[in-house]
Tab-separated table of C-alpha atoms and ligand atoms in Angstrom:
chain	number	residue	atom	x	y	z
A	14	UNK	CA	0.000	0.000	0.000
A	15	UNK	CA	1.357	3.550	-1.285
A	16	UNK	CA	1.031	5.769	1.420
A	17	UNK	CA	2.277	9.561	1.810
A	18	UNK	CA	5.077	10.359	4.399
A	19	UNK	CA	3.186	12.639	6.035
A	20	UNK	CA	1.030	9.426	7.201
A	21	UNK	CA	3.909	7.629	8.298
A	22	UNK	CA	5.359	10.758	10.119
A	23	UNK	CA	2.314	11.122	12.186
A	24	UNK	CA	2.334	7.963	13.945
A	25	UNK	CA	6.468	7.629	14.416
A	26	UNK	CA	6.890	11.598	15.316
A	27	UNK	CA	9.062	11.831	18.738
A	28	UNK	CA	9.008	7.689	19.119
A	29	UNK	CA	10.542	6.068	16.326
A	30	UNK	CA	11.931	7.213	12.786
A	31	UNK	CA	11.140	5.912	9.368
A	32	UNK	CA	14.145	4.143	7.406
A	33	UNK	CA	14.833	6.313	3.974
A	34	UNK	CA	16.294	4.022	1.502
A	35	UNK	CA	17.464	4.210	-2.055
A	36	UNK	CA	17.063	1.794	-4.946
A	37	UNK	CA	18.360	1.802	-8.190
A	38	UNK	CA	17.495	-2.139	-9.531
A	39	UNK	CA	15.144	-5.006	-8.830
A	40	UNK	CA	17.508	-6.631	-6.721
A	41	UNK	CA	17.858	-3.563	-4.196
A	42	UNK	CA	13.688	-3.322	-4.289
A	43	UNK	CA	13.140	-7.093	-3.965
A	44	UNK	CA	15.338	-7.029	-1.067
A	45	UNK	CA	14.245	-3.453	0.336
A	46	UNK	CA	10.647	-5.340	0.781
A	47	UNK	CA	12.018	-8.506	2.151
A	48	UNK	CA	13.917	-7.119	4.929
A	49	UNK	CA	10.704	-4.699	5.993
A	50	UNK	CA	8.119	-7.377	5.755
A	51	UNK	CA	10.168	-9.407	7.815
A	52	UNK	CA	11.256	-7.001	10.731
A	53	UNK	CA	6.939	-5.521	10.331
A	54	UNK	CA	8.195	-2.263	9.019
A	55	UNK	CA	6.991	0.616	7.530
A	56	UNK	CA	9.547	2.482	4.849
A	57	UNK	CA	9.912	5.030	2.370
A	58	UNK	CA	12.115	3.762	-1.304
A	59	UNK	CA	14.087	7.068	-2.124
A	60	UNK	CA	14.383	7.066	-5.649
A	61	UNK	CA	17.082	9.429	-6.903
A	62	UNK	CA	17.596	11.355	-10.104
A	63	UNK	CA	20.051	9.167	-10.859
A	64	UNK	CA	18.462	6.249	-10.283
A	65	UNK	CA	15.675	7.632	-12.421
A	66	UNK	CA	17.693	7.684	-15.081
A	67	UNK	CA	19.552	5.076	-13.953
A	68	UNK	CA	17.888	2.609	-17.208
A	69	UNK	CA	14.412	4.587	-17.708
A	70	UNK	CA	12.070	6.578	-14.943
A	71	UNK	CA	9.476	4.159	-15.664
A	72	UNK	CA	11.680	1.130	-15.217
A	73	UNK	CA	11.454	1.791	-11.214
A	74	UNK	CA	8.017	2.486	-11.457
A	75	UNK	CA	6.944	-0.575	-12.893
A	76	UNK	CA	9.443	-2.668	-10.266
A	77	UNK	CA	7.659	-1.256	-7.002
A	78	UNK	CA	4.687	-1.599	-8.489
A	79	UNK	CA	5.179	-5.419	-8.985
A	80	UNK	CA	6.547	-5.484	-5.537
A	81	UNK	CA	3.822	-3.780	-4.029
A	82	UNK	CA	1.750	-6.823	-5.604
A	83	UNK	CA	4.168	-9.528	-4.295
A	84	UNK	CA	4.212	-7.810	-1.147
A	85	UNK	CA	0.084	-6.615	-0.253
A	86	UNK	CA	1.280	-6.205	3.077
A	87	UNK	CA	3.790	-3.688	2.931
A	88	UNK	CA	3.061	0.088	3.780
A	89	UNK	CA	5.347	1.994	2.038
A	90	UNK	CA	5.935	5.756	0.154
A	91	UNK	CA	7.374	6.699	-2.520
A	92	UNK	CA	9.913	10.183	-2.365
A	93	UNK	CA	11.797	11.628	-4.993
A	94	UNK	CA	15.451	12.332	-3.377
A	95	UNK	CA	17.190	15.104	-3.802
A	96	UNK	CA	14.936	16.409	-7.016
A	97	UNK	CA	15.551	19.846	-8.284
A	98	UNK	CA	12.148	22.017	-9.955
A	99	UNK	CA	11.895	20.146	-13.323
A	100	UNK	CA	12.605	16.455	-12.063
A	101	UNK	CA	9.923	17.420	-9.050
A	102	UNK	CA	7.173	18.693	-11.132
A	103	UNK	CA	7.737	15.364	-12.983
A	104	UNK	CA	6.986	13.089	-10.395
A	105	UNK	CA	4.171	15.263	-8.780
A	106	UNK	CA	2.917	14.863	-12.693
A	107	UNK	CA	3.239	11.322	-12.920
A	108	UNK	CA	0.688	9.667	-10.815
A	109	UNK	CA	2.740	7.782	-8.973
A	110	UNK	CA	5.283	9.195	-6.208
A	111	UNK	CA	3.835	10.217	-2.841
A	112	UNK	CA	6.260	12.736	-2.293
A	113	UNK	CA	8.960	14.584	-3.195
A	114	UNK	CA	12.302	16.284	-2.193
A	115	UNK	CA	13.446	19.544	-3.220
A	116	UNK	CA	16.644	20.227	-2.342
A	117	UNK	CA	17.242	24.131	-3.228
A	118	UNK	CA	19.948	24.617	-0.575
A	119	UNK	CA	22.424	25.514	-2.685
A	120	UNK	CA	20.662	28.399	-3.409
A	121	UNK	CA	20.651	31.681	-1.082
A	122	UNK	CA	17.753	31.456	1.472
A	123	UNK	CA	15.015	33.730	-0.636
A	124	UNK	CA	15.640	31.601	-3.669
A	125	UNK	CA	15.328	28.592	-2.278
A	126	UNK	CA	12.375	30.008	-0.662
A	127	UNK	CA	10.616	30.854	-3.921
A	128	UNK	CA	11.523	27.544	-5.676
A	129	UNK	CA	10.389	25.316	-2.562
A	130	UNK	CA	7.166	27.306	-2.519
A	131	UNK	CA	6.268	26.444	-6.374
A	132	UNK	CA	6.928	23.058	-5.624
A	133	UNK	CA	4.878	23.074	-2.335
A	134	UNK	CA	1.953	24.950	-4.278
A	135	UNK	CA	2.160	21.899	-7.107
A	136	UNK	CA	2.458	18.888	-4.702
A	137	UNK	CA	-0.339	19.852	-2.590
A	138	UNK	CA	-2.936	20.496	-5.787
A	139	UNK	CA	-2.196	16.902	-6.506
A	140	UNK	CA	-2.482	15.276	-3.007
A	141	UNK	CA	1.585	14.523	-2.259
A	142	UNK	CA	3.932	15.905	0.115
A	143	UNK	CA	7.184	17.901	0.192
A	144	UNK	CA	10.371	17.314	1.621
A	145	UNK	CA	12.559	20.643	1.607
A	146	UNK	CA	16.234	21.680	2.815
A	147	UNK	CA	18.158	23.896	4.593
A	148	UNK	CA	21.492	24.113	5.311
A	149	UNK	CA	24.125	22.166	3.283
A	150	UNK	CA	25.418	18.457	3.950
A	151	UNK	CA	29.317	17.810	3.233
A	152	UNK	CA	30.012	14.709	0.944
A	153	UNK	CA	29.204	13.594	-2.317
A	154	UNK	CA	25.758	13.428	-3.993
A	155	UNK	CA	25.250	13.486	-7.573
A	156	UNK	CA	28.951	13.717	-8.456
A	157	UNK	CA	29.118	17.355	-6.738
A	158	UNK	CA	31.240	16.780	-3.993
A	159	UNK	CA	30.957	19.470	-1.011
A	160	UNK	CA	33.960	20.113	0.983
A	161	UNK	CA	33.762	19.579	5.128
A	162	UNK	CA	34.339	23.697	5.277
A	163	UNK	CA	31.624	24.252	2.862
A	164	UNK	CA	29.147	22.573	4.659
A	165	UNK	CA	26.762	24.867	6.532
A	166	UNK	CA	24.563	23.443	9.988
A	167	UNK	CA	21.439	24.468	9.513
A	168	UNK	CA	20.396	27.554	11.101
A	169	UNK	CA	17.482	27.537	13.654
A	170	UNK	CA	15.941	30.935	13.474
A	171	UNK	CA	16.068	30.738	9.660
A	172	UNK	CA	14.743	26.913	9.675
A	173	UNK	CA	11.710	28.287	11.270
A	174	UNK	CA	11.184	31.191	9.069
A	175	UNK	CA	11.914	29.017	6.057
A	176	UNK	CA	8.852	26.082	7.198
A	177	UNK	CA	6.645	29.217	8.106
A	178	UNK	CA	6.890	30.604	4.225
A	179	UNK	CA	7.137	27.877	2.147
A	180	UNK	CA	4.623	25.107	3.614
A	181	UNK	CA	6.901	22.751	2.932
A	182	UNK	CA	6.017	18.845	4.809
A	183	UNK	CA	8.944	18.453	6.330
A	184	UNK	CA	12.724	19.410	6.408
A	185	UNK	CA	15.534	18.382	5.577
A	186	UNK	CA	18.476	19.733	8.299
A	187	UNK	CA	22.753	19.567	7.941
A	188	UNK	CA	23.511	18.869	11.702
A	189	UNK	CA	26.744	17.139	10.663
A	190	UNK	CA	26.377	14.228	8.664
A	191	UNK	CA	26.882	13.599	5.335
A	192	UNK	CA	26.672	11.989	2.106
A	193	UNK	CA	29.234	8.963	1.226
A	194	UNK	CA	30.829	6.394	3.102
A	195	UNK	CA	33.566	8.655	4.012
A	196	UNK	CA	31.867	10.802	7.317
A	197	UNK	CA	33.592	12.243	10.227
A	198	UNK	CA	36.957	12.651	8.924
A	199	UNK	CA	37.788	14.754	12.049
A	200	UNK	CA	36.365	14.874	15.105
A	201	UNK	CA	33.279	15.960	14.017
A	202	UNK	CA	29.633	13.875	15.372
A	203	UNK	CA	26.154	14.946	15.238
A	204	UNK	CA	25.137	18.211	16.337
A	205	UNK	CA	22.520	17.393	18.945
A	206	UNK	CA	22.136	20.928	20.410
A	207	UNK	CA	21.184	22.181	17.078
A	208	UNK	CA	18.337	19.531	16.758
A	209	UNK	CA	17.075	20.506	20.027
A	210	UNK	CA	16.940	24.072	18.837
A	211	UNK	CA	15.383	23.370	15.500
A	212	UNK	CA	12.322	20.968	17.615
A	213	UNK	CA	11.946	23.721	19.982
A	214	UNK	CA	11.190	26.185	17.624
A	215	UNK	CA	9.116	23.554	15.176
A	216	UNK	CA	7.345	21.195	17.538
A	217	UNK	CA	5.348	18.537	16.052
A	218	UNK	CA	7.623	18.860	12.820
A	219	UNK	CA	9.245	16.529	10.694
A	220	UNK	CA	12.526	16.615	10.822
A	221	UNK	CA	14.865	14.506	8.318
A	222	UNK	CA	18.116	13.501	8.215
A	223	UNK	CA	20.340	12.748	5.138
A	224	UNK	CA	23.652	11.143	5.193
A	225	UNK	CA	23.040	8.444	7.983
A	226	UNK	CA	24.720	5.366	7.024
A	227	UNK	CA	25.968	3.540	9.394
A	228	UNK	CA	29.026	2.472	7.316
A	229	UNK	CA	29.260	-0.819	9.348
A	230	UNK	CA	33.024	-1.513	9.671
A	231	UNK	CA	32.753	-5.186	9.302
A	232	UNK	CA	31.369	-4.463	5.682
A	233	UNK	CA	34.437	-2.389	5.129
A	234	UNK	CA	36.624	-4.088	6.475
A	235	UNK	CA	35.418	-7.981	4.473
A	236	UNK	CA	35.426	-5.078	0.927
A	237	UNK	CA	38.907	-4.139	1.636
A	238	UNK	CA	39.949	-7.956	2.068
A	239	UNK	CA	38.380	-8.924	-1.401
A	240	UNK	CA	40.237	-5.614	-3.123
A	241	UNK	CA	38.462	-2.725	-2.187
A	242	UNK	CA	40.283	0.388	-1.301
A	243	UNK	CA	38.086	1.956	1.015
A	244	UNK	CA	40.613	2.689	3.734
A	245	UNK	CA	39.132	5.345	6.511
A	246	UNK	CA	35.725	4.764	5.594
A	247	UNK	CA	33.294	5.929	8.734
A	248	UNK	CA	29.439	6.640	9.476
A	249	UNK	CA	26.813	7.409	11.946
A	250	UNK	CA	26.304	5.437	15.371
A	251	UNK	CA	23.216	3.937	14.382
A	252	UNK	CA	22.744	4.203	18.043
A	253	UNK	CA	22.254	7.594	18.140
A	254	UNK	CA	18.797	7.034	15.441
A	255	UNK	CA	16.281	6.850	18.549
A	256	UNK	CA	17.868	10.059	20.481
A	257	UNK	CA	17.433	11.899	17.296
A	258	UNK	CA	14.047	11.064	16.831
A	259	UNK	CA	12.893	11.667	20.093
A	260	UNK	CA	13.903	15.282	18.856
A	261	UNK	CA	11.695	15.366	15.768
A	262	UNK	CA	13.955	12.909	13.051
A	263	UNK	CA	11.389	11.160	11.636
A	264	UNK	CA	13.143	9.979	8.047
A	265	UNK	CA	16.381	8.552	8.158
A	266	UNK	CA	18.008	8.034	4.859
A	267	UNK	CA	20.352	5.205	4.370
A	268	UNK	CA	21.889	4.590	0.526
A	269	UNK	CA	25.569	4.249	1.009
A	270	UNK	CA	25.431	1.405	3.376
A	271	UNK	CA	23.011	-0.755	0.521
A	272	UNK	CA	26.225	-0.153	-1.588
A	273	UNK	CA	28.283	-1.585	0.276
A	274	UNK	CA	26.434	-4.478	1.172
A	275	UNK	CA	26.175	-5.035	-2.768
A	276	UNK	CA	30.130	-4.537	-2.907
A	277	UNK	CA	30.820	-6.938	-0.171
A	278	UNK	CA	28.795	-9.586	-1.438
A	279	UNK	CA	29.850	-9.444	-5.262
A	280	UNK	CA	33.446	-8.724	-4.105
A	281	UNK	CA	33.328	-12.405	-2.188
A	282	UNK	CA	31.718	-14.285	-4.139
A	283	UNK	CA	33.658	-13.842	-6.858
A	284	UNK	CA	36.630	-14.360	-5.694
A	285	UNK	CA	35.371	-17.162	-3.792
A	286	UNK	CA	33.938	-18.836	-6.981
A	287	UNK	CA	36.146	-17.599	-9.734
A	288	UNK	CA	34.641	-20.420	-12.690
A	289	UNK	CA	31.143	-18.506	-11.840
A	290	UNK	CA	29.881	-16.127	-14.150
A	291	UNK	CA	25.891	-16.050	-13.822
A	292	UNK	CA	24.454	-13.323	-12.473
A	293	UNK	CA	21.843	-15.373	-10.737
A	294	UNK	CA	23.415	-16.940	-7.372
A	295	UNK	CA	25.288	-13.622	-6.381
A	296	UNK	CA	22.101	-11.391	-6.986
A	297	UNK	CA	20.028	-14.203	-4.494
A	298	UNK	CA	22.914	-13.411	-2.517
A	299	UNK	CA	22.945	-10.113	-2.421
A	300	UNK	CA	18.915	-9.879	-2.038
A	301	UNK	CA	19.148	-12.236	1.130
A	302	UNK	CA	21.922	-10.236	2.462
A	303	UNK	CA	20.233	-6.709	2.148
A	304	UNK	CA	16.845	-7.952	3.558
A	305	UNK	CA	19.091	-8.862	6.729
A	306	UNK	CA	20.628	-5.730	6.239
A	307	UNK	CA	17.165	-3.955	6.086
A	308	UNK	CA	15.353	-5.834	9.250
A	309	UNK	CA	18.615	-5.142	11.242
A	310	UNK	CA	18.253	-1.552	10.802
A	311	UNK	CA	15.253	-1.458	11.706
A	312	UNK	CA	15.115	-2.620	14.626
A	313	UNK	CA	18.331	0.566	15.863
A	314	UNK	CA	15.446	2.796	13.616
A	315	UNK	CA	12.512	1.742	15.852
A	316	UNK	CA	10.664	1.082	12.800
A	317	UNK	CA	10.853	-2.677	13.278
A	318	UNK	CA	7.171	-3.773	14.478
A	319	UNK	CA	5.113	-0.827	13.727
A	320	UNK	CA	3.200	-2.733	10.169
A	321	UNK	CA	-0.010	-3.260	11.854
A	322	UNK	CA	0.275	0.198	14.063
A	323	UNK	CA	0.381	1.998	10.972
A	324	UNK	CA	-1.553	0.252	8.698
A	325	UNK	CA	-4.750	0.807	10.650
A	326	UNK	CA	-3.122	4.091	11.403
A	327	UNK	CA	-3.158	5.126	7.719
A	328	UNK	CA	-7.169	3.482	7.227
A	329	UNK	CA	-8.432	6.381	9.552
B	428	LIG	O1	21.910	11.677	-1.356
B	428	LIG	C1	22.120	11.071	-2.405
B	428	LIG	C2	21.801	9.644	-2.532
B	428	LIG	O2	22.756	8.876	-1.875
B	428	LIG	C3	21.561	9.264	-3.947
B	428	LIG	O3	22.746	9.034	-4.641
B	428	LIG	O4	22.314	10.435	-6.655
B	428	LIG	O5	24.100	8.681	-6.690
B	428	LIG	O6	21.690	8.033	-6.681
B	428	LIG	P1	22.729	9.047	-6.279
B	429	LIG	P1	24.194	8.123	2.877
B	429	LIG	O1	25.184	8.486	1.838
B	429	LIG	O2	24.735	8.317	4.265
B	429	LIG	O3	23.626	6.763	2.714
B	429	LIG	O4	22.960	9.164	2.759
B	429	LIG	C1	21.913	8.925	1.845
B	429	LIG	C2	21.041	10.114	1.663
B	429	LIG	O5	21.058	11.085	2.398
B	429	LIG	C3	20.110	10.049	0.539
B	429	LIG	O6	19.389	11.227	0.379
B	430	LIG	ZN1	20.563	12.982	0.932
């Protein structure tokens, strides 16, 4: 069932937050709805621009759709990451996202302002919801890579003023994570007092927050021993998920760490089976694998459990 994320915010605001994550290929969906069925979890697929065009936009499309099928159970939206104006206005056009992400804050405050605001204005005419940012995450997205001192925290005050004119759903905030497997090259961990300051001046807001892989070492560490060169490689205590929802985070998004898991297990098992060359046994690898991946993260989310809570939830 296609729900917006404005229904899954209201039930998991200030408990529990909803796990973000990207797909780009069947194997990444099929294994994105295994792992929540299994743990009884809500989620939101994050499909990027990239990903989009990744084969075809409607190649996607026509994958969660079959999964939705496969999987009647599942409660589930569908969010356009990271979209600029045109690529938004495409999915609010296309019947089938349930929401979509600006992301303007590149721009100075008044433009991103106006831009977020014509998206807001389209996405509501149509019945979906808008995810808009403020602030700018370090790391790389879309092959721009920001710099650690270009990054900007979001600011409180102007978080507030930005919400109050745009009427955006929710919003996106840098409070020191970002995007890649390479975060917290210094000494650098989430900003916690800036969170608090953003929920006390937006209670009962959705709050988001990009670049949270976890970055799980042991993944790392099994990549570099099958060739990888990802030396230094570091993410987010997933421990610190439920502290930041209790302060409004009610997305999480999580893409870097399905990589990996997609590395590691192509990495080993070719090397482990060098006369293989089918596609087939290290994809059901790799779909087993991520579903574990999925329901583990879940349960450090919150998510894990609340189906039937939201489901019945989302009927009313
Ligand atoms: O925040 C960006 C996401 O990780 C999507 O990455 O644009 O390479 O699909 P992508
Ligand atoms: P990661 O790179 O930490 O997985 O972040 C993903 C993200 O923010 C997608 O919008
Ligand atoms: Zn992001």
């Amino acid at each position: 069932m296609i729900v917006t994320t404005k229904e899954l915010f209201k039930h998991a605001y200030g408990k529990y937050a909803i796990g973000a994550y990207n797909i780009n290929n069947m194997e990444q969906c099929m294994g994105l709805f295994r792992g929540n069925i299994a743990s009884k979890a809500p989620f939101i697929i994050q499909i990027s621009k990239g990903a989009r065009s990744y084969t075809h936009k409607l190649m996607l499309e026509g994958i969660i759709r079959a999964a939705d099928q496969i999987f009647p159970e599942a409660v589930f939206a569908v969010h356009l990451d990271h979209g600029d104006e045109e690529s938004c206005m495409d999915c609010i056009n296309s019947g089938f996202y349930s929401s979509v992400m600006i992301d303007a804050s590149s721009k100075p405050f008044e433009e991103n302002v106006a831009i977020t605001k014509r998206v807001v204005e389209a996405a509501h005419a149509k019945g979906l919801v808008v995810e808009a940012e403020l602030g700018q995450l370090g790391g790389v997205e879309e092959h721009v890579k920001v710099s650690e001192a270009d990054a900007k925290l979001t600011n409180p005050e102007d978080a507030e003023k930005f919400v109050k004119a745009t009427g955006c759903d929710s919003l996106a905030c840098a409070i020191g994570t970002s995007h890649g497997a390479f975060k917290f090259t210094g000494t650098q961990g989430l900003h916690f007092d800036v969170l608090t300051e953003i929920q006390n001046r937006l209670p009962g807001f959705p709050l988001v927050m990009h670049g949270s892989s976890s970055v799980p070492q042991d993944e790392v560490r099994r990549i570099n021993i099958a060739g990888g060169k990802l030396a230094g490689a570091k993410g987010v205590d997933a421990d610190q998920f439920l502290p930041a929802a209790k302060l409004g985070v009610t997305k999480i998004n999580i893409d870097t760490d399905g990589r990996l898991v997609w590395c590691r297990v192509h990495r080993e098992h070719f090397i482990l089976k060098p006369e293989d060359f089918d596609l087939r046994p290290a994809g059901k690898e790799f779909m087993a694998a991520y579903a574990d991946f999925i329901a583990d993260k879940n349960v450090k989310l919150g998510s894990a459990g609340q189906l039937d809570a939201v489901r019945e939830a989302c009927k009313k």
